């Protein structure tokens, strides 16, 4: 992993860059290592230090984050970088308690940065560690209610020395050996004391409280193009889903959405529906399209010239909308020629 320090270098006393550890941990929340690597490289190439990130334009950071999801993380990333530069002289604090005061830094991220970047004793408890702890102690009470108990066990395992190595090792154990299905108990360094291995219950742990059925929300999304090829886009409000991201204008997203076109013109039902799943609901957006003249003044949003528009700056839900309108796009391209 590009944010880690090689074990040989670590033994020689080299510490990881707290900026890299913090950024990787924020990106890894709800996201796989495979997906994060590319974004981590992009961010640390464009903004190699926390000072560079703090000075970045909000829109550039949101565009670079597009596709990684959970966009509140990107907004907090920027806020946090600015707090570190403005209030902490550009140096990440090394204590768990102070790290917790930073925007977007919760108990897990604070513990990860304190232990991995600064070798401070702090207990990490992510999904991998929860699984390892539930199995080591053969705990059958379901998550999330049992989390405090698992935290207590995780704390008893956390050593006073080499806290960073331990944090990474226990998370790696969960990610690579004590996996959700088919844990590789035969090669596990903790196979002897593991209670679930002895009881034969490892594969069924941790138990989880059954989730409620995910609701479906509906909405209209409006794709308008001017006759010079410019796209109508808007920056979504800071608060709420896809906050601060560039998007096609849309109606409310609910059981019974109210049409809310951004321009008073003739809208055509494209017959396409973009589907995207957020954490708490499935979204279905009916795609409405319109061709409009140049100039046209929208009630909201702004036109972005075709050659300045990059679909990669759109969040995934809006990228799906874009990907569903290629034939119409080709028609407009031909008209514009
Ligand atoms: S022995 Fe098996 S169940 Fe127990 S911690 Fe190791 S891999 Fe997980």
mmCIF file of N, CA, C and O in Angstrom, residues 79-158:
data_model
loop_
_atom_site.group_PDB
_atom_site.id
_atom_site.type_symbol
_atom_site.label_atom_id
_atom_site.label_comp_id
_atom_site.label_asym_id
_atom_site.label_seq_id
_atom_site.Cartn_x
_atom_site.Cartn_y
_atom_site.Cartn_z
ATOM 1 N N UNK A 79 -11.685 20.584 4.789
ATOM 2 C CA UNK A 79 -11.814 21.355 6.040
ATOM 3 C C UNK A 79 -10.695 20.972 7.001
ATOM 4 O O UNK A 79 -10.087 21.826 7.645
ATOM 5 N N UNK A 80 -10.447 19.682 7.116
ATOM 6 C CA UNK A 80 -9.442 19.203 8.055
ATOM 7 C C UNK A 80 -8.060 19.709 7.667
ATOM 8 O O UNK A 80 -7.283 20.167 8.520
ATOM 9 N N UNK A 81 -7.741 19.649 6.369
ATOM 10 C CA UNK A 81 -6.420 20.123 5.917
ATOM 11 C C UNK A 81 -6.243 21.590 6.306
ATOM 12 O O UNK A 81 -5.166 22.010 6.756
ATOM 13 N N UNK A 82 -7.320 22.383 6.159
ATOM 14 C CA UNK A 82 -7.229 23.813 6.475
ATOM 15 C C UNK A 82 -7.076 24.036 7.982
ATOM 16 O O UNK A 82 -6.341 24.932 8.402
ATOM 17 N N UNK A 83 -7.752 23.219 8.779
ATOM 18 C CA UNK A 83 -7.595 23.348 10.240
ATOM 19 C C UNK A 83 -6.172 22.968 10.647
ATOM 20 O O UNK A 83 -5.543 23.639 11.485
ATOM 21 N N UNK A 84 -5.637 21.908 10.039
ATOM 22 C CA UNK A 84 -4.264 21.486 10.379
ATOM 23 C C UNK A 84 -3.273 22.603 10.040
ATOM 24 O O UNK A 84 -2.362 22.908 10.819
ATOM 25 N N UNK A 85 -3.476 23.239 8.884
ATOM 26 C CA UNK A 85 -2.555 24.313 8.478
ATOM 27 C C UNK A 85 -2.772 25.573 9.328
ATOM 28 O O UNK A 85 -1.811 26.165 9.827
ATOM 29 N N UNK A 86 -4.030 25.947 9.518
ATOM 30 C CA UNK A 86 -4.304 27.225 10.197
ATOM 31 C C UNK A 86 -4.152 27.153 11.720
ATOM 32 O O UNK A 86 -3.699 28.101 12.346
ATOM 33 N N UNK A 87 -4.525 26.011 12.304
ATOM 34 C CA UNK A 87 -4.540 25.930 13.778
ATOM 35 C C UNK A 87 -3.400 25.101 14.350
ATOM 36 O O UNK A 87 -3.158 25.142 15.562
ATOM 37 N N UNK A 88 -2.754 24.293 13.512
ATOM 38 C CA UNK A 88 -1.708 23.405 14.046
ATOM 39 C C UNK A 88 -0.380 23.583 13.314
ATOM 40 O O UNK A 88 0.479 22.690 13.354
ATOM 41 N N UNK A 89 -0.247 24.709 12.608
ATOM 42 C CA UNK A 89 1.024 25.013 11.946
ATOM 43 C C UNK A 89 1.398 24.020 10.854
ATOM 44 O O UNK A 89 2.577 23.879 10.511
ATOM 45 N N UNK A 90 0.417 23.305 10.315
ATOM 46 C CA UNK A 90 0.697 22.372 9.216
ATOM 47 C C UNK A 90 1.165 21.000 9.677
ATOM 48 O O UNK A 90 1.507 20.162 8.849
ATOM 49 N N UNK A 91 1.190 20.774 11.005
ATOM 50 C CA UNK A 91 1.621 19.460 11.521
ATOM 51 C C UNK A 91 0.416 18.750 12.137
ATOM 52 O O UNK A 91 -0.272 19.328 12.988
ATOM 53 N N UNK A 92 0.174 17.523 11.741
ATOM 54 C CA UNK A 92 -0.934 16.784 12.345
ATOM 55 C C UNK A 92 -0.654 16.560 13.825
ATOM 56 O O UNK A 92 0.468 16.206 14.208
ATOM 57 N N UNK A 93 -1.658 16.761 14.685
ATOM 58 C CA UNK A 93 -1.451 16.472 16.107
ATOM 59 C C UNK A 93 -1.166 14.985 16.298
ATOM 60 O O UNK A 93 -1.651 14.157 15.525
ATOM 61 N N UNK A 94 -0.397 14.658 17.341
ATOM 62 C CA UNK A 94 -0.014 13.255 17.508
ATOM 63 C C UNK A 94 -0.805 12.557 18.610
ATOM 64 O O UNK A 94 -0.573 11.383 18.888
ATOM 65 N N UNK A 95 -1.760 13.259 19.246
ATOM 66 C CA UNK A 95 -2.519 12.587 20.301
ATOM 67 C C UNK A 95 -3.928 12.245 19.801
ATOM 68 O O UNK A 95 -4.528 12.989 19.016
ATOM 69 N N UNK A 96 -4.426 11.125 20.282
ATOM 70 C CA UNK A 96 -5.762 10.657 19.907
ATOM 71 C C UNK A 96 -6.801 11.735 20.184
ATOM 72 O O UNK A 96 -7.640 12.049 19.337
ATOM 73 N N UNK A 97 -6.751 12.339 21.379
ATOM 74 C CA UNK A 97 -7.781 13.303 21.769
ATOM 75 C C UNK A 97 -7.780 14.529 20.863
ATOM 76 O O UNK A 97 -8.836 15.048 20.494
ATOM 77 N N UNK A 98 -6.595 15.021 20.505
ATOM 78 C CA UNK A 98 -6.548 16.210 19.643
ATOM 79 C C UNK A 98 -6.938 15.846 18.217
ATOM 80 O O UNK A 98 -7.622 16.611 17.531
ATOM 81 N N UNK A 99 -6.527 14.680 17.784
ATOM 82 C CA UNK A 99 -6.931 14.252 16.433
ATOM 83 C C UNK A 99 -8.451 14.192 16.320
ATOM 84 O O UNK A 99 -9.024 14.548 15.286
ATOM 85 N N UNK A 100 -9.101 13.777 17.409
ATOM 86 C CA UNK A 100 -10.565 13.665 17.410
ATOM 87 C C UNK A 100 -11.264 15.005 17.197
ATOM 88 O O UNK A 100 -12.436 15.036 16.796
ATOM 89 N N UNK A 101 -10.582 16.100 17.465
ATOM 90 C CA UNK A 101 -11.209 17.418 17.304
ATOM 91 C C UNK A 101 -11.194 17.885 15.846
ATOM 92 O O UNK A 101 -11.812 18.893 15.515
ATOM 93 N N UNK A 102 -10.477 17.172 14.978
ATOM 94 C CA UNK A 102 -10.364 17.619 13.581
ATOM 95 C C UNK A 102 -11.628 17.246 12.791
ATOM 96 O O UNK A 102 -12.240 16.200 13.051
ATOM 97 N N UNK A 103 -12.006 18.078 11.811
ATOM 98 C CA UNK A 103 -13.206 17.773 11.016
ATOM 99 C C UNK A 103 -13.098 16.416 10.325
ATOM 100 O O UNK A 103 -12.066 16.092 9.724
ATOM 101 N N UNK A 104 -14.161 15.624 10.435
ATOM 102 C CA UNK A 104 -14.214 14.343 9.727
ATOM 103 C C UNK A 104 -13.396 13.237 10.367
ATOM 104 O O UNK A 104 -13.313 12.140 9.817
ATOM 105 N N UNK A 105 -12.763 13.513 11.512
ATOM 106 C CA UNK A 105 -11.937 12.488 12.167
ATOM 107 C C UNK A 105 -12.724 11.912 13.347
ATOM 108 O O UNK A 105 -12.949 12.583 14.347
ATOM 109 N N UNK A 106 -13.137 10.668 13.210
ATOM 110 C CA UNK A 106 -13.872 9.974 14.271
ATOM 111 C C UNK A 106 -12.931 9.080 15.058
ATOM 112 O O UNK A 106 -11.711 9.069 14.812
ATOM 113 N N UNK A 107 -13.486 8.305 16.010
ATOM 114 C CA UNK A 107 -12.633 7.476 16.862
ATOM 115 C C UNK A 107 -11.725 6.525 16.086
ATOM 116 O O UNK A 107 -10.557 6.359 16.424
ATOM 117 N N UNK A 108 -12.259 5.911 15.017
ATOM 118 C CA UNK A 108 -11.416 4.960 14.279
ATOM 119 C C UNK A 108 -10.243 5.682 13.608
ATOM 120 O O UNK A 108 -9.075 5.276 13.745
ATOM 121 N N UNK A 109 -10.533 6.762 12.884
ATOM 122 C CA UNK A 109 -9.467 7.458 12.152
ATOM 123 C C UNK A 109 -8.447 8.052 13.120
ATOM 124 O O UNK A 109 -7.226 8.001 12.881
ATOM 125 N N UNK A 110 -8.919 8.615 14.236
ATOM 126 C CA UNK A 110 -7.996 9.182 15.231
ATOM 127 C C UNK A 110 -7.056 8.096 15.765
ATOM 128 O O UNK A 110 -5.845 8.302 15.894
ATOM 129 N N UNK A 111 -7.633 6.914 16.049
ATOM 130 C CA UNK A 111 -6.800 5.823 16.575
ATOM 131 C C UNK A 111 -5.810 5.340 15.517
ATOM 132 O O UNK A 111 -4.646 5.046 15.827
ATOM 133 N N UNK A 112 -6.265 5.260 14.275
ATOM 134 C CA UNK A 112 -5.383 4.784 13.204
ATOM 135 C C UNK A 112 -4.215 5.750 12.996
ATOM 136 O O UNK A 112 -3.057 5.332 12.886
ATOM 137 N N UNK A 113 -4.507 7.055 12.957
ATOM 138 C CA UNK A 113 -3.426 8.033 12.732
ATOM 139 C C UNK A 113 -2.489 8.073 13.947
ATOM 140 O O UNK A 113 -1.261 8.072 13.801
ATOM 141 N N UNK A 114 -3.071 8.077 15.162
ATOM 142 C CA UNK A 114 -2.233 8.147 16.368
ATOM 143 C C UNK A 114 -1.296 6.937 16.451
ATOM 144 O O UNK A 114 -0.106 7.067 16.764
ATOM 145 N N UNK A 115 -1.824 5.761 16.132
ATOM 146 C CA UNK A 115 -0.995 4.551 16.272
ATOM 147 C C UNK A 115 -0.059 4.359 15.091
ATOM 148 O O UNK A 115 1.156 4.175 15.276
ATOM 149 N N UNK A 116 -0.593 4.437 13.866
ATOM 150 C CA UNK A 116 0.239 4.114 12.698
ATOM 151 C C UNK A 116 1.256 5.230 12.413
ATOM 152 O O UNK A 116 2.438 4.961 12.168
ATOM 153 N N UNK A 117 0.793 6.481 12.460
ATOM 154 C CA UNK A 117 1.709 7.575 12.116
ATOM 155 C C UNK A 117 2.628 7.951 13.282
ATOM 156 O O UNK A 117 3.774 8.352 13.072
ATOM 157 N N UNK A 118 2.132 7.835 14.527
ATOM 158 C CA UNK A 118 2.911 8.353 15.661
ATOM 159 C C UNK A 118 3.276 7.283 16.696
ATOM 160 O O UNK A 118 3.897 7.600 17.716
ATOM 161 N N UNK A 119 2.860 6.043 16.433
ATOM 162 C CA UNK A 119 3.179 4.943 17.346
ATOM 163 C C UNK A 119 2.644 5.165 18.756
ATOM 164 O O UNK A 119 3.228 4.702 19.738
ATOM 165 N N UNK A 120 1.534 5.902 18.855
ATOM 166 C CA UNK A 120 0.880 6.117 20.151
ATOM 167 C C UNK A 120 -0.050 4.950 20.440
ATOM 168 O O UNK A 120 -0.690 4.436 19.516
ATOM 169 N N UNK A 121 -0.186 4.600 21.699
ATOM 170 C CA UNK A 121 -1.099 3.515 22.029
ATOM 171 C C UNK A 121 -2.549 3.979 21.823
ATOM 172 O O UNK A 121 -3.022 4.888 22.511
ATOM 173 N N UNK A 122 -3.197 3.409 20.863
ATOM 174 C CA UNK A 122 -4.603 3.722 20.574
ATOM 175 C C UNK A 122 -5.186 2.503 19.877
ATOM 176 O O UNK A 122 -4.499 1.844 19.101
ATOM 177 N N UNK A 123 -6.441 2.210 20.159
ATOM 178 C CA UNK A 123 -7.038 0.958 19.677
ATOM 179 C C UNK A 123 -7.866 1.192 18.424
ATOM 180 O O UNK A 123 -8.817 1.975 18.440
ATOM 181 N N UNK A 124 -7.508 0.493 17.359
ATOM 182 C CA UNK A 124 -8.300 0.592 16.123
ATOM 183 C C UNK A 124 -9.367 -0.501 16.141
ATOM 184 O O UNK A 124 -9.122 -1.626 16.565
ATOM 185 N N UNK A 125 -10.560 -0.139 15.696
ATOM 186 C CA UNK A 125 -11.643 -1.128 15.611
ATOM 187 C C UNK A 125 -12.415 -0.877 14.321
ATOM 188 O O UNK A 125 -13.380 -0.123 14.304
ATOM 189 N N UNK A 126 -11.934 -1.484 13.240
ATOM 190 C CA UNK A 126 -12.705 -1.426 12.001
ATOM 191 C C UNK A 126 -13.434 -2.757 11.825
ATOM 192 O O UNK A 126 -13.415 -3.613 12.720
ATOM 193 N N UNK A 127 -14.073 -2.949 10.689
ATOM 194 C CA UNK A 127 -14.831 -4.177 10.467
ATOM 195 C C UNK A 127 -13.958 -5.424 10.565
ATOM 196 O O UNK A 127 -14.395 -6.465 11.063
ATOM 197 N N UNK A 128 -12.729 -5.316 10.103
ATOM 198 C CA UNK A 128 -11.818 -6.467 10.163
ATOM 199 C C UNK A 128 -11.486 -6.824 11.606
ATOM 200 O O UNK A 128 -11.478 -8.004 11.982
ATOM 201 N N UNK A 129 -11.224 -5.809 12.413
ATOM 202 C CA UNK A 129 -10.851 -6.077 13.811
ATOM 203 C C UNK A 129 -12.072 -6.589 14.584
ATOM 204 O O UNK A 129 -11.945 -7.474 15.433
ATOM 205 N N UNK A 130 -13.235 -6.043 14.274
ATOM 206 C CA UNK A 130 -14.467 -6.532 14.925
ATOM 207 C C UNK A 130 -14.625 -8.041 14.690
ATOM 208 O O UNK A 130 -14.949 -8.803 15.607
ATOM 209 N N UNK A 131 -14.393 -8.438 13.447
ATOM 210 C CA UNK A 131 -14.549 -9.866 13.110
ATOM 211 C C UNK A 131 -13.537 -10.727 13.884
ATOM 212 O O UNK A 131 -13.873 -11.766 14.444
ATOM 213 N N UNK A 132 -12.287 -10.264 13.923
ATOM 214 C CA UNK A 132 -11.248 -11.025 14.627
ATOM 215 C C UNK A 132 -11.598 -11.141 16.115
ATOM 216 O O UNK A 132 -11.502 -12.221 16.706
ATOM 217 N N UNK A 133 -12.031 -10.030 16.709
ATOM 218 C CA UNK A 133 -12.337 -10.051 18.154
ATOM 219 C C UNK A 133 -13.540 -10.953 18.449
ATOM 220 O O UNK A 133 -13.543 -11.715 19.420
ATOM 221 N N UNK A 134 -14.581 -10.870 17.613
ATOM 222 C CA UNK A 134 -15.772 -11.709 17.827
ATOM 223 C C UNK A 134 -15.388 -13.183 17.759
ATOM 224 O O UNK A 134 -15.900 -14.007 18.523
ATOM 225 N N UNK A 135 -14.473 -13.514 16.856
ATOM 226 C CA UNK A 135 -14.088 -14.924 16.696
ATOM 227 C C UNK A 135 -13.128 -15.364 17.802
ATOM 228 O O UNK A 135 -13.275 -16.466 18.335
ATOM 229 N N UNK A 136 -12.187 -14.505 18.131
ATOM 230 C CA UNK A 136 -11.223 -14.885 19.186
ATOM 231 C C UNK A 136 -11.948 -15.236 20.482
ATOM 232 O O UNK A 136 -11.528 -16.105 21.236
ATOM 233 N N UNK A 137 -13.077 -14.527 20.747
ATOM 234 C CA UNK A 137 -13.791 -14.727 22.006
ATOM 235 C C UNK A 137 -15.128 -15.446 21.801
ATOM 236 O O UNK A 137 -15.933 -15.513 22.728
ATOM 237 N N UNK A 138 -15.376 -15.899 20.586
ATOM 238 C CA UNK A 138 -16.599 -16.654 20.263
ATOM 239 C C UNK A 138 -17.851 -15.912 20.743
ATOM 240 O O UNK A 138 -18.690 -16.459 21.477
ATOM 241 N N UNK A 139 -17.957 -14.658 20.304
ATOM 242 C CA UNK A 139 -19.079 -13.810 20.747
ATOM 243 C C UNK A 139 -20.209 -13.886 19.723
ATOM 244 O O UNK A 139 -19.985 -13.614 18.539
ATOM 245 N N UNK A 140 -21.394 -14.229 20.197
ATOM 246 C CA UNK A 140 -22.525 -14.439 19.284
ATOM 247 C C UNK A 140 -23.552 -13.314 19.326
ATOM 248 O O UNK A 140 -24.507 -13.337 18.557
ATOM 249 N N UNK A 141 -23.375 -12.340 20.238
ATOM 250 C CA UNK A 141 -24.296 -11.196 20.223
ATOM 251 C C UNK A 141 -24.055 -10.408 18.934
ATOM 252 O O UNK A 141 -22.922 -10.272 18.483
ATOM 253 N N UNK A 142 -25.139 -9.858 18.347
ATOM 254 C CA UNK A 142 -24.982 -9.254 17.017
ATOM 255 C C UNK A 142 -24.436 -7.812 17.042
ATOM 256 O O UNK A 142 -24.650 -7.068 17.988
ATOM 257 N N UNK A 143 -23.774 -7.473 15.927
ATOM 258 C CA UNK A 143 -23.395 -6.083 15.654
ATOM 259 C C UNK A 143 -24.651 -5.350 15.189
ATOM 260 O O UNK A 143 -25.531 -5.976 14.611
ATOM 261 N N UNK A 144 -24.782 -4.057 15.370
ATOM 262 C CA UNK A 144 -23.773 -3.174 15.963
ATOM 263 C C UNK A 144 -23.821 -3.104 17.482
ATOM 264 O O UNK A 144 -22.936 -2.521 18.089
ATOM 265 N N UNK A 145 -24.827 -3.715 18.114
ATOM 266 C CA UNK A 145 -24.998 -3.559 19.561
ATOM 267 C C UNK A 145 -23.784 -4.043 20.358
ATOM 268 O O UNK A 145 -23.469 -3.494 21.420
ATOM 269 N N UNK A 146 -23.100 -5.054 19.844
ATOM 270 C CA UNK A 146 -22.013 -5.665 20.601
ATOM 271 C C UNK A 146 -20.677 -4.909 20.442
ATOM 272 O O UNK A 146 -19.669 -5.271 21.039
ATOM 273 N N UNK A 147 -20.706 -3.861 19.675
ATOM 274 C CA UNK A 147 -19.470 -3.120 19.370
ATOM 275 C C UNK A 147 -18.676 -2.711 20.624
ATOM 276 O O UNK A 147 -17.449 -2.902 20.667
ATOM 277 N N UNK A 148 -19.338 -2.126 21.657
ATOM 278 C CA UNK A 148 -18.554 -1.729 22.845
ATOM 279 C C UNK A 148 -17.821 -2.903 23.487
ATOM 280 O O UNK A 148 -16.705 -2.744 23.991
ATOM 281 N N UNK A 149 -18.434 -4.083 23.465
ATOM 282 C CA UNK A 149 -17.777 -5.272 24.037
ATOM 283 C C UNK A 149 -16.548 -5.620 23.204
ATOM 284 O O UNK A 149 -15.462 -5.905 23.741
ATOM 285 N N UNK A 150 -16.702 -5.580 21.887
ATOM 286 C CA UNK A 150 -15.566 -5.900 21.004
ATOM 287 C C UNK A 150 -14.447 -4.873 21.191
ATOM 288 O O UNK A 150 -13.260 -5.215 21.139
ATOM 289 N N UNK A 151 -14.849 -3.614 21.435
ATOM 290 C CA UNK A 151 -13.847 -2.572 21.668
ATOM 291 C C UNK A 151 -13.044 -2.885 22.937
ATOM 292 O O UNK A 151 -11.818 -2.728 22.960
ATOM 293 N N UNK A 152 -13.739 -3.336 23.963
ATOM 294 C CA UNK A 152 -13.033 -3.666 25.217
ATOM 295 C C UNK A 152 -12.014 -4.782 24.981
ATOM 296 O O UNK A 152 -10.876 -4.711 25.436
ATOM 297 N N UNK A 153 -12.419 -5.792 24.244
ATOM 298 C CA UNK A 153 -11.470 -6.868 23.937
ATOM 299 C C UNK A 153 -10.305 -6.341 23.105
ATOM 300 O O UNK A 153 -9.152 -6.695 23.338
ATOM 301 N N UNK A 154 -10.627 -5.496 22.119
ATOM 302 C CA UNK A 154 -9.564 -4.948 21.257
ATOM 303 C C UNK A 154 -8.578 -4.141 22.095
ATOM 304 O O UNK A 154 -7.364 -4.176 21.853
ATOM 305 N N UNK A 155 -9.081 -3.420 23.086
ATOM 306 C CA UNK A 155 -8.189 -2.629 23.953
ATOM 307 C C UNK A 155 -7.246 -3.537 24.746
ATOM 308 O O UNK A 155 -6.074 -3.214 24.925
ATOM 309 N N UNK A 156 -7.753 -4.663 25.194
ATOM 310 C CA UNK A 156 -6.883 -5.548 25.989
ATOM 311 C C UNK A 156 -5.780 -6.156 25.117
ATOM 312 O O UNK A 156 -4.723 -6.518 25.618
ATOM 313 N N UNK A 157 -6.013 -6.248 23.819
ATOM 314 C CA UNK A 157 -4.996 -6.801 22.914
ATOM 315 C C UNK A 157 -3.936 -5.752 22.540
ATOM 316 O O UNK A 157 -2.833 -6.102 22.141
ATOM 317 N N UNK A 158 -4.301 -4.467 22.616
ATOM 318 C CA UNK A 158 -3.401 -3.415 22.109
ATOM 319 C C UNK A 158 -2.168 -3.277 23.006
ATOM 320 O O UNK A 158 -2.302 -3.022 24.211
#
